[in-house]
Coordinates of C-alpha atoms and ligand atoms in Angstrom, one line a residue:
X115 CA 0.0 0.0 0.0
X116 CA 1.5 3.3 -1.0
X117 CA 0.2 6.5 0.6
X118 CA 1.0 10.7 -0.4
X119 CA 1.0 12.9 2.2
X120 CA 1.7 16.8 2.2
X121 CA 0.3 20.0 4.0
X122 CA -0.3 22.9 2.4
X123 CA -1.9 26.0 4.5
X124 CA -2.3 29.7 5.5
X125 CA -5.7 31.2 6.7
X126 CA -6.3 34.6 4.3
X127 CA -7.7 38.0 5.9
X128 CA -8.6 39.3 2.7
X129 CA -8.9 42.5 4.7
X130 CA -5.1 42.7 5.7
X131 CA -2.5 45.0 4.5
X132 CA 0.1 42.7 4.9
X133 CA 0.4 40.4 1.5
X134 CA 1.3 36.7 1.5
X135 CA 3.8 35.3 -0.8
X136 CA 5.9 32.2 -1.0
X137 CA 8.7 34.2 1.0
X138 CA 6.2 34.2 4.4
X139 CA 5.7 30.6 3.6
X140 CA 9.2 30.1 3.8
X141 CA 10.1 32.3 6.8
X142 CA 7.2 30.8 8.9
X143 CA 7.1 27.0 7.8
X144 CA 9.0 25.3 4.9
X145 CA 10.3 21.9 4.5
X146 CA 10.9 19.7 1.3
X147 CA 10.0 16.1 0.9
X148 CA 11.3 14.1 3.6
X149 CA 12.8 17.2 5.6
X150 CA 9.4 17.7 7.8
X151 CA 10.9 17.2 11.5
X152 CA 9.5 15.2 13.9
X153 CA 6.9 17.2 15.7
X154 CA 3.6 18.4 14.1
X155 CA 2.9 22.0 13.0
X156 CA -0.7 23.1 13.5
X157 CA -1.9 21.5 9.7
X158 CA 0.8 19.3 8.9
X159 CA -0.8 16.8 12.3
X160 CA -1.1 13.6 9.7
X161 CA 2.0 13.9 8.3
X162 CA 3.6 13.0 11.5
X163 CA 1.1 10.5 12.2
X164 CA 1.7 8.6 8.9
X165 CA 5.2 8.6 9.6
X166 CA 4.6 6.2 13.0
X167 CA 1.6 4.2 11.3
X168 CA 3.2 3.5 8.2
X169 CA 6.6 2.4 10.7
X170 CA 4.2 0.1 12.6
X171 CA 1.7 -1.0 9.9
X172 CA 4.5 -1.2 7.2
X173 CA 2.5 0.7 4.8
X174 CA 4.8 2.9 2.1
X175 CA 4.7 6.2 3.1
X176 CA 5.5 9.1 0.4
X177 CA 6.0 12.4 1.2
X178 CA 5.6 15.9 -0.1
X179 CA 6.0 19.2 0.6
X180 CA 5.1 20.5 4.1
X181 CA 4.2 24.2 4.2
X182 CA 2.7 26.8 6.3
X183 CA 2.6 30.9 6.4
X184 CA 1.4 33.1 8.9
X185 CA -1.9 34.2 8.7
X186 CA -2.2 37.5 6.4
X187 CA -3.5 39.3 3.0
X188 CA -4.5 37.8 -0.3
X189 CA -2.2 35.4 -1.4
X190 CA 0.0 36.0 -4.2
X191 CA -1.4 34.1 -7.5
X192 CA 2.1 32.9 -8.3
X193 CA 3.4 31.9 -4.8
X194 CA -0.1 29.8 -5.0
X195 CA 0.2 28.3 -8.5
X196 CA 3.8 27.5 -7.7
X197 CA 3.5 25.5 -4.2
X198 CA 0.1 23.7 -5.5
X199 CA 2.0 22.9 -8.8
X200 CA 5.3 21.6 -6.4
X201 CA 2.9 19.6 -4.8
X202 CA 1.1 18.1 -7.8
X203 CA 4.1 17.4 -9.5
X204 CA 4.8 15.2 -6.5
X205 CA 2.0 13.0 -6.2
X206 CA 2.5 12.4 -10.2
X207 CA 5.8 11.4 -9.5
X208 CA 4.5 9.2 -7.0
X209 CA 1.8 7.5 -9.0
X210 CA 0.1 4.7 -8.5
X211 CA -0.7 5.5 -4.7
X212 CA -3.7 4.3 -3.1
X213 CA -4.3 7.3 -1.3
X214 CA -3.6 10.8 -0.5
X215 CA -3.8 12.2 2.9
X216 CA -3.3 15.9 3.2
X217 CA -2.9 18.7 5.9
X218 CA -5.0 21.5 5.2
X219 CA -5.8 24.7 7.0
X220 CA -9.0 25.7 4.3
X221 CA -9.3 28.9 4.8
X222 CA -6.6 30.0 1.8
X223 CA -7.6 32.8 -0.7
X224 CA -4.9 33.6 -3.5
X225 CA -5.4 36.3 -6.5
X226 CA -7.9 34.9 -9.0
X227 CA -8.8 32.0 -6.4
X228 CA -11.3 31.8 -3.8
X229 CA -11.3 28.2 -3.3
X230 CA -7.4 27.2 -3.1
X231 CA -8.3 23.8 -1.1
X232 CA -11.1 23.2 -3.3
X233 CA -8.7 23.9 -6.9
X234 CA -5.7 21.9 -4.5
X235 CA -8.3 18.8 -4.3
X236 CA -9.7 19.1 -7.9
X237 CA -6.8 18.7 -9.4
X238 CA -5.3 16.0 -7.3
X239 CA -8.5 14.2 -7.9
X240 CA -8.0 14.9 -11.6
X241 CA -4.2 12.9 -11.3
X242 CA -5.5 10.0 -9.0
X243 CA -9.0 9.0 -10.6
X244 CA -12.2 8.6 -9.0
X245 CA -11.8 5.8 -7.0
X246 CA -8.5 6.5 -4.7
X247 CA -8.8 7.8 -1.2
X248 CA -8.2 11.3 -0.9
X249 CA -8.5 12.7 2.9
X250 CA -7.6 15.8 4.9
X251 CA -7.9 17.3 8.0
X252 CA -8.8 21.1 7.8
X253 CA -8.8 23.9 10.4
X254 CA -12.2 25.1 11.8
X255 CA -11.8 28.4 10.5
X256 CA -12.0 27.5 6.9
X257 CA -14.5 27.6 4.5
X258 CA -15.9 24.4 3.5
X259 CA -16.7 24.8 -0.5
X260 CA -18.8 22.3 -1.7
X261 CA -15.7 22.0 -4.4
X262 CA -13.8 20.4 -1.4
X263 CA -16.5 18.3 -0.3
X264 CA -17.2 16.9 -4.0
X265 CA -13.6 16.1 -4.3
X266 CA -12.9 14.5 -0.9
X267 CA -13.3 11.1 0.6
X268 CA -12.9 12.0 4.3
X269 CA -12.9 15.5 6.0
X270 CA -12.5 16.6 9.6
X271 CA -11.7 19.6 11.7
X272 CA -10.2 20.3 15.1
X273 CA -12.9 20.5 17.3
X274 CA -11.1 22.3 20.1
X275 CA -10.8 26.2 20.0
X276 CA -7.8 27.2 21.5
X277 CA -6.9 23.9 19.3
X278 CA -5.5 21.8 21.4
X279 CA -6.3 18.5 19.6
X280 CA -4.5 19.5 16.4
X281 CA -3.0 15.9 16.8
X282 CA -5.4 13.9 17.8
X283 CA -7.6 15.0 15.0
X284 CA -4.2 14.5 12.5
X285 CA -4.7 11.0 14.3
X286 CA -8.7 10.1 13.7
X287 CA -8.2 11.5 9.9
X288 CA -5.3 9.1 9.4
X289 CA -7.4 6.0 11.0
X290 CA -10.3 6.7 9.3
X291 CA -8.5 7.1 5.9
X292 CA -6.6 3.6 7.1
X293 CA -9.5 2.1 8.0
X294 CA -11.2 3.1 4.4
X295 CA -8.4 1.5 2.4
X296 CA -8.4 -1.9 4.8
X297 CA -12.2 -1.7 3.2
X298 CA -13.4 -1.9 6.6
X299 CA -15.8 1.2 6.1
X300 CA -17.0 3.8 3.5
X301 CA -17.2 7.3 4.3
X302 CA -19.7 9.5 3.0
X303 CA -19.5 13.4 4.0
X304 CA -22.8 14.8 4.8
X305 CA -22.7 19.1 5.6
X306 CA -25.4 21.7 6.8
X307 CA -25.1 25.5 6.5
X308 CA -25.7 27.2 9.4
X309 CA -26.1 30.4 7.7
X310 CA -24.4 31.9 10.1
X311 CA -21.0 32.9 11.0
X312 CA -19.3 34.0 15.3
X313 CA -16.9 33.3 17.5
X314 CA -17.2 29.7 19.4
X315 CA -14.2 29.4 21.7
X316 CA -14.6 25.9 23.4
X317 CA -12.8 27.1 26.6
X318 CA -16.2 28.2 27.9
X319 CA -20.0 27.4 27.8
X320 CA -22.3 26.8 26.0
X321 CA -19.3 25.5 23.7
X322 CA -17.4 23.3 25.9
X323 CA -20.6 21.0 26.6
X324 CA -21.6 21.6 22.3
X325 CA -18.5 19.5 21.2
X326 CA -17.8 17.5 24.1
X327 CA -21.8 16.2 22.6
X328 CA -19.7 16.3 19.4
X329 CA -17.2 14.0 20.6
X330 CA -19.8 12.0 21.7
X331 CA -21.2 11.2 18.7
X332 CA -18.3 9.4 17.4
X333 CA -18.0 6.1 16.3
X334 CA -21.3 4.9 17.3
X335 CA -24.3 3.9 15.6
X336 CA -22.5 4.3 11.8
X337 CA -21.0 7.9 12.5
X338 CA -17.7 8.2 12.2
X339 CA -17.0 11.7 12.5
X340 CA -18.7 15.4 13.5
X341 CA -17.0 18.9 12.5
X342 CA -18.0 22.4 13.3
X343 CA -16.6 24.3 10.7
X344 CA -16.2 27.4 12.6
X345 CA -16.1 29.4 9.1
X346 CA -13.7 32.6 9.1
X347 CA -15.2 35.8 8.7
X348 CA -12.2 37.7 7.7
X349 CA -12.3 35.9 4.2
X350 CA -14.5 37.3 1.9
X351 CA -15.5 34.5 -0.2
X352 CA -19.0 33.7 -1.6
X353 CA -19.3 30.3 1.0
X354 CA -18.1 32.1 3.9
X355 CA -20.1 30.8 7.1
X356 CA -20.4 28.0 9.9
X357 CA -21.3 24.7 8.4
X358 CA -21.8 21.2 10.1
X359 CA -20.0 18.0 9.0
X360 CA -20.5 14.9 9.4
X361 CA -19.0 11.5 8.3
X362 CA -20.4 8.4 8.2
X363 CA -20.2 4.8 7.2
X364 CA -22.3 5.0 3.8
X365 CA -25.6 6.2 5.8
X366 CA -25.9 9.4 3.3
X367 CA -29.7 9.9 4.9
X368 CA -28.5 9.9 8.7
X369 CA -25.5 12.0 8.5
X370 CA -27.8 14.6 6.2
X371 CA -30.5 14.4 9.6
X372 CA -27.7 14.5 11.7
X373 CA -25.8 16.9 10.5
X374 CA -28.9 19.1 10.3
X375 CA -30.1 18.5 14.1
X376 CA -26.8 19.6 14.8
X377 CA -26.2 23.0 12.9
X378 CA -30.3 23.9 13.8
X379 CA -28.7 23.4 17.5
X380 CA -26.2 26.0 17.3
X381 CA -28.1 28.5 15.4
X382 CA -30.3 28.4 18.4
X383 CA -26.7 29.6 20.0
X384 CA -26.1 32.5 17.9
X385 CA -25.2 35.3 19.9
X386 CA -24.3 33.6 23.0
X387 CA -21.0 31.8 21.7
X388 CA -18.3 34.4 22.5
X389 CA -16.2 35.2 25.6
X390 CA -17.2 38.7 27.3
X391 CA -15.2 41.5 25.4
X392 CA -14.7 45.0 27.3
X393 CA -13.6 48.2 25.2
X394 CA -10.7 49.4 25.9
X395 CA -11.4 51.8 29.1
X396 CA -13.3 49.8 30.7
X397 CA -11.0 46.7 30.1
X398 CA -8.5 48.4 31.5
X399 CA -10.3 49.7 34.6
X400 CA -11.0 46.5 35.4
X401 CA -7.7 45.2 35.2
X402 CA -6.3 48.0 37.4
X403 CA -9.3 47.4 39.6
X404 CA -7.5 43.3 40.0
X405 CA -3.9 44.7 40.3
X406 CA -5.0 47.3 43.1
X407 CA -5.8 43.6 44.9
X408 CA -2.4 42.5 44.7
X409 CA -3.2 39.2 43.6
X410 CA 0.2 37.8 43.1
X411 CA -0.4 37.0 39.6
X412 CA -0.3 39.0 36.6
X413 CA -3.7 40.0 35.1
X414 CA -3.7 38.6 31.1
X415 CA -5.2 41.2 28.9
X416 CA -5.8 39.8 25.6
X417 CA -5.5 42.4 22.7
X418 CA -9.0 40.1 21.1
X419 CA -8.6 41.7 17.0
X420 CA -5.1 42.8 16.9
X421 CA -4.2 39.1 16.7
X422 CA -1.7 38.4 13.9
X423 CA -3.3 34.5 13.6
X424 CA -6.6 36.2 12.0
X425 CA -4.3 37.7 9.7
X426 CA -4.0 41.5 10.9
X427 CA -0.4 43.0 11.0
X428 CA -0.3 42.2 14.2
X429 CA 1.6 46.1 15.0
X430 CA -1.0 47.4 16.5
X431 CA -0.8 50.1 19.7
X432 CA -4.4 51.0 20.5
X433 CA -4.6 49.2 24.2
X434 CA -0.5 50.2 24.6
X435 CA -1.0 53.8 23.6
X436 CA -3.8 53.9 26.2
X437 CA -1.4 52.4 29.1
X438 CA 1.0 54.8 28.4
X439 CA -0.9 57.6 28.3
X440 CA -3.2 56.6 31.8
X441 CA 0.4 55.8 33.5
X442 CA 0.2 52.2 34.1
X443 CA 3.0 50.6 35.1
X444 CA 4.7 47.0 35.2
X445 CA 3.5 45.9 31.9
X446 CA 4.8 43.2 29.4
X447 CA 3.6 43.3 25.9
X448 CA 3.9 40.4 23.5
X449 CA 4.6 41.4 20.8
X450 CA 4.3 44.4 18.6
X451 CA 5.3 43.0 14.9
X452 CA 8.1 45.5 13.8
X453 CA 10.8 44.2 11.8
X454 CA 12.4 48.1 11.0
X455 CA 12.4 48.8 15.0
X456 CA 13.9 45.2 15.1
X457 CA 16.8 46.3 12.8
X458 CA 17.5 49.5 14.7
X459 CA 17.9 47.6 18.1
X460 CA 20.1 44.7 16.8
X461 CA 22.2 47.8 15.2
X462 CA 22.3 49.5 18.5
X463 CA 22.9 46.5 20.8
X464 CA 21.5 45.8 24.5
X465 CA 22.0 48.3 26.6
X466 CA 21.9 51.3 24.2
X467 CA 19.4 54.1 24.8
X468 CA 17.7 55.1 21.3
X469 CA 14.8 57.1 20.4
X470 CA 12.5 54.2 18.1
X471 CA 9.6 54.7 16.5
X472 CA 7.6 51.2 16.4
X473 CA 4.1 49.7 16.0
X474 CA 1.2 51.2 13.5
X475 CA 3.3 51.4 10.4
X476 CA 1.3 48.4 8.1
X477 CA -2.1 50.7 8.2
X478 CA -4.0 53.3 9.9
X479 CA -6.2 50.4 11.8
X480 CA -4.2 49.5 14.4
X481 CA -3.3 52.9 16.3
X482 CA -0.4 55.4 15.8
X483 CA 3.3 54.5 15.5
X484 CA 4.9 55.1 19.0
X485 CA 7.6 57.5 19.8
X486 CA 9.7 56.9 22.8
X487 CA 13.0 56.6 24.1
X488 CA 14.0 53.3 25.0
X489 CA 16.5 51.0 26.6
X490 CA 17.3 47.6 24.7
X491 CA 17.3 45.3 27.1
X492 CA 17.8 42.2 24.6
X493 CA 18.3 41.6 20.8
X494 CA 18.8 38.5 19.8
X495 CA 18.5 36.8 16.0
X496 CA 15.8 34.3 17.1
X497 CA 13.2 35.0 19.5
X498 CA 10.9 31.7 20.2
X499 CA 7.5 30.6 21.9
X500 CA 5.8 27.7 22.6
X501 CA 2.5 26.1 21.0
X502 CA 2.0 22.8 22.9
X503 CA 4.6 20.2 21.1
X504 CA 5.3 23.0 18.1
X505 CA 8.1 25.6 18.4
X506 CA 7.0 28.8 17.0
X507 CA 9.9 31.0 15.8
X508 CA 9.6 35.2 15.9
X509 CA 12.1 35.9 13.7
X510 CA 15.0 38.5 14.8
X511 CA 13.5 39.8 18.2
X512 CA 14.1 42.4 20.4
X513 CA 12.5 43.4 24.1
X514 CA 12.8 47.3 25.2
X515 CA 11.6 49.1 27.8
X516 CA 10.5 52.7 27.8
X517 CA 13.0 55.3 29.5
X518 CA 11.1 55.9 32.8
X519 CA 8.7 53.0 33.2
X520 CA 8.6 49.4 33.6
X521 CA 6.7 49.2 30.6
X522 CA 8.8 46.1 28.5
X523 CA 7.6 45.1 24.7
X524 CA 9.0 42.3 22.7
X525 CA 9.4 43.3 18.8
X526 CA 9.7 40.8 16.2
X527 CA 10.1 40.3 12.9
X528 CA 8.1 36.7 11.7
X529 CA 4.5 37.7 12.5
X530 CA 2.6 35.6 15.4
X531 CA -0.1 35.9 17.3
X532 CA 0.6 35.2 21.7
X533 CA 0.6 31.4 22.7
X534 CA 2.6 30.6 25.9
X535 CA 3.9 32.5 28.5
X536 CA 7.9 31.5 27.4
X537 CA 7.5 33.9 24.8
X538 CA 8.7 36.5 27.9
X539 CA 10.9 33.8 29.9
X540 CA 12.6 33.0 26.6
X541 CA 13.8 36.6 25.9
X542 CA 14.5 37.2 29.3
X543 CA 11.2 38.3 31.2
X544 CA 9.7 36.6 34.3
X545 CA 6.1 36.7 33.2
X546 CA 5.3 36.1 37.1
X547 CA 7.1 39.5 38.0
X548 CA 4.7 41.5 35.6
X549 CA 1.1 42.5 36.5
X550 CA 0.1 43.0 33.3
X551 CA 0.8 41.3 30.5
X552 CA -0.8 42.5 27.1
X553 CA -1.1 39.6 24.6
X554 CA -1.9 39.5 20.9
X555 CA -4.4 36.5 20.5
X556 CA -8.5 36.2 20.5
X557 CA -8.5 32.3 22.0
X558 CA -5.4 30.4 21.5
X559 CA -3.3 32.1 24.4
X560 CA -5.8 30.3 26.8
X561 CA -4.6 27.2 27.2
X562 CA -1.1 28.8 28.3
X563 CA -2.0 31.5 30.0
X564 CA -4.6 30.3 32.3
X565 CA -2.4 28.8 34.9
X566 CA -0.4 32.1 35.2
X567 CA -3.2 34.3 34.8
X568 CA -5.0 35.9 38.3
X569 CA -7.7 36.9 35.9
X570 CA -7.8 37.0 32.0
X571 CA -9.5 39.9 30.6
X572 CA -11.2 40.3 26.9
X573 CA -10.3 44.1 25.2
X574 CA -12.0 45.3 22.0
X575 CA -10.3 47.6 20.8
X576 CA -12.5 47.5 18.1
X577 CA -9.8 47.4 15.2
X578 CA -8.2 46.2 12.8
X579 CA -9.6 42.9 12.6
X580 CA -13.0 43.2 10.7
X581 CA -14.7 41.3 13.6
X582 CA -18.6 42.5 13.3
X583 CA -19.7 41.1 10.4
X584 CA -23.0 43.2 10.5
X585 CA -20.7 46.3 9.4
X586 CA -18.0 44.1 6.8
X587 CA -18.3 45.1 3.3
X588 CA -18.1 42.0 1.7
X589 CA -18.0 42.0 -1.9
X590 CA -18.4 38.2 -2.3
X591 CA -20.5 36.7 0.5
X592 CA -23.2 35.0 -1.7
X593 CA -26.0 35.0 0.6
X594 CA -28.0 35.9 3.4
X595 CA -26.2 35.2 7.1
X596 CA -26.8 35.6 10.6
X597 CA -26.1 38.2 12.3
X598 CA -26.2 40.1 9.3
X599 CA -30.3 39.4 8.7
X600 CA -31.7 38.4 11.7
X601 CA -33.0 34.9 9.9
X602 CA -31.5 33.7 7.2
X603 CA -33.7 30.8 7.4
X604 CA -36.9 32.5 7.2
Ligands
LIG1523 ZN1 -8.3 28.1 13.6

């Protein structure tokens, strides 16, 4: 048995001034066949389970390219056309195979293409023929094209957001697919649209007790898999919204009921999904109101729409501009995406005192550039964080602190949104010393963060991520949605 495997992915913010080309897919993630290391990244999950199955269950593994770029703008029509192309050109090469397994985020827009994973599938089903198992796991904020779903054997999403279970749902789409070619089931992909599209972190109610219901479902009574596709409503393309999935064992009928009881169920929860969000003032009263308590934790404010993972620059300075102006002290910022500022403090060294301008240079969204002197406490060619098992570079890095405060930012240059707290320890801040530290993230900081955290708390700053979708201008949203008529289904 022979068996192609690659990952291809970026999630697009058609809305973002920052533009994607095959130079962020190299900076962030890029490795050649056979060079992918030995932990996951967030979409490449089945490549490094096939590695141990095919090991174990002596299968013949072949592998293509593994790729991944930050979150950003439209993607380049030739950095597109060349990576699918590398990767089609690779599964020729590999022919016959009996399947292809993939890692896909789906939520990829290039020039002239507002369905890459749906084009990326067409055409390997094109190559392979109708009758070999093609499979892929996708990232919850995608769009799910009915493109994809024509051209796919077996689709599933994470079902955790932060997404915690990257793996383990790298692992269920590689059984499943498995299990297909042993001819021991055949899966048949029922979806539902919502008609809808929010914000359904599954670190809270109602949520958490939604998909652990989810998880429930599977493998029993001929389902073998349920996905919330989350939808992403910073892509403007005509099948934007929150769809159901659900896979199961040639019951076409059932998974079609199913997959409808389901989506009619969280419609019900439009509205309610999202954590609490404060603006800006009153986010930070409250946080000064914890600090005045002297809880001997830091207070976690998370800068919700500034966060680089949605695909904003990821520069922004409206919640830092605010501290600095209402004298708040002992703060740690991570980060402020700056990779000019970054170049002036590597020139400089640690220890020099430099007047820097930094943050609010991609657009006018994200607040004014900041003048200030500063001391550079660190500058150092890589910084690094965490994201569970994955390590998550930031480029050339630097951490400053402005002349007369205990105010400390980490710069970088590779664009990421905030994940664990060693993104301080690692360049030389003790998160625990801080009593407020400003992240860039809407969800995925959770899981890290929590256990350090006296009290998280949710700002708005209202910009630059195009987060109410009542007042987006899409141009290519092909029908009615929720919250933007009140029932789509009516
Ligand atoms: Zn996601």
């Amino acid at each position: 048995m022979r068996i192609f495997t690659a990952s291809f992915a970026t999630e697009t913010n058609t809305s973002s001034p920052v533009p994607t080309d095959r130079a962020s897919f190299e900076m962030a993630f890029y490795a050649g066949p056979g060079q992918h290391p030995d932990t996951p990244t967030l979409c490449s999950a089945p490549m490094v389970v096939l590695r141990r199955r095919a090991r174990e269950e002596g299968f013949e593994l072949i592998e293509g390219t593994a790729t991944w770029a930050e979150p950003g703008g439209l993607l380049q029509r030739k950095a597109y056309e060349d990576l699918r192309d590398e990767i089609l050109d690779q599964l020729t090469a590999a022919m016959p195979v009996d399947g292809v397994i993939l890692g896909l985020h789906g939520a990829m827009v290039a020039q002239g293409y507002d369905d890459c994973e749906g084009d990326l599938l067409e055409r390997i089903r094109a190559i392979v023929g109708p009758d070999i198992l093609i499979a892929s796991e996708l990232d919850p904020h995608s769009h799910l094209t009915k493109k994809r779903v024509a051209n796919a054997d077996i689709l599933a999403a994470f079902l955790e957001f932060p997404h915690t279970d990257f793996y383990e749902r790298g692992e269920h789409v590689v059984d499943l697919a498995l299990r297909t070619l042993r001819g021991e089931i055949k899966p048949v992909i029922s979806t539902f649209d919502c008609r809808m599209i929010g914000v359904y972190p599954t670190s809270r109610e109602p949520m958490r007790s939604y998909v652990d219901r989810m998880k429930a479902l599977h493998g029993k009574d001929g389902i073998l898999s349920v996905s919330l596709i989350h939808g992403f409503m910073a892509g403007d393309v005509p099948e934007l919204g929150t769809q159901l999935m659900v896979v199961t064992d040639n019951e076409k009928a059932k998974g079609d009921a199913l997959a409808e009881k389901l989506g009619m169920e969280l419609f019900a929860l439009r509205g309610t999904t999202a954590m609490p969000m404060l603006d800006t003032e009153a986010g930070l009263d409250a946080t000064m109101a914890i600090v005045a308590q002297r809880p001997g934790k830091p207070v976690v404010v998370a800068d919700v729409w500034d966060n680089p993972g949605g695909g904003v620059a990821g520069d922004g300075t409206l919640i830092l501009n605010r501290i600095i102006e209402r004298g708040i002290g002992n703060v740690a910022v991570a980060t402020i995406w700056d990779p000019i500022a970054v170049t002036f403090c590597l020139a400089a060294g640690e220890g020099a005192l430099i007047q820097l301008r930094f943050g609010g240079k991609a657009g006018p969204d994200g607040g004014a550039p900041i003048d200030a002197r500063v001391e550079v406490l660190r500058a150092v060619e890589e910084g690094w964080q965490s994201f569970g098992k994955s390590r998550v570079t930031l480029g050339p890095a630097a951490l400053i602190r402005l002349e007369g405060t205990d105010i400390d930012v980490i710069l970088n240059t590779n664009r990421t949104q905030t994940f664990e707290p060693d993104i301080f320890s690692n360049i030389g801040i003790d998160p625990l010393s801080k009593d407020i530290l400003l992240v860039k993230s809407t969800n995925h900081f959770h899981a890290g963060f929590e256990p350090v955290a006296s009290e998280i708390i949710y700002i708005d700053a209202g910009a630059p991520y195009p987060s109410n979708p009542k007042k987006t201008d899409y141009r290519k949203l092909s029908r009615e949605i929720w919250p933007r008529v009140e029932n789509p289904f009516g």
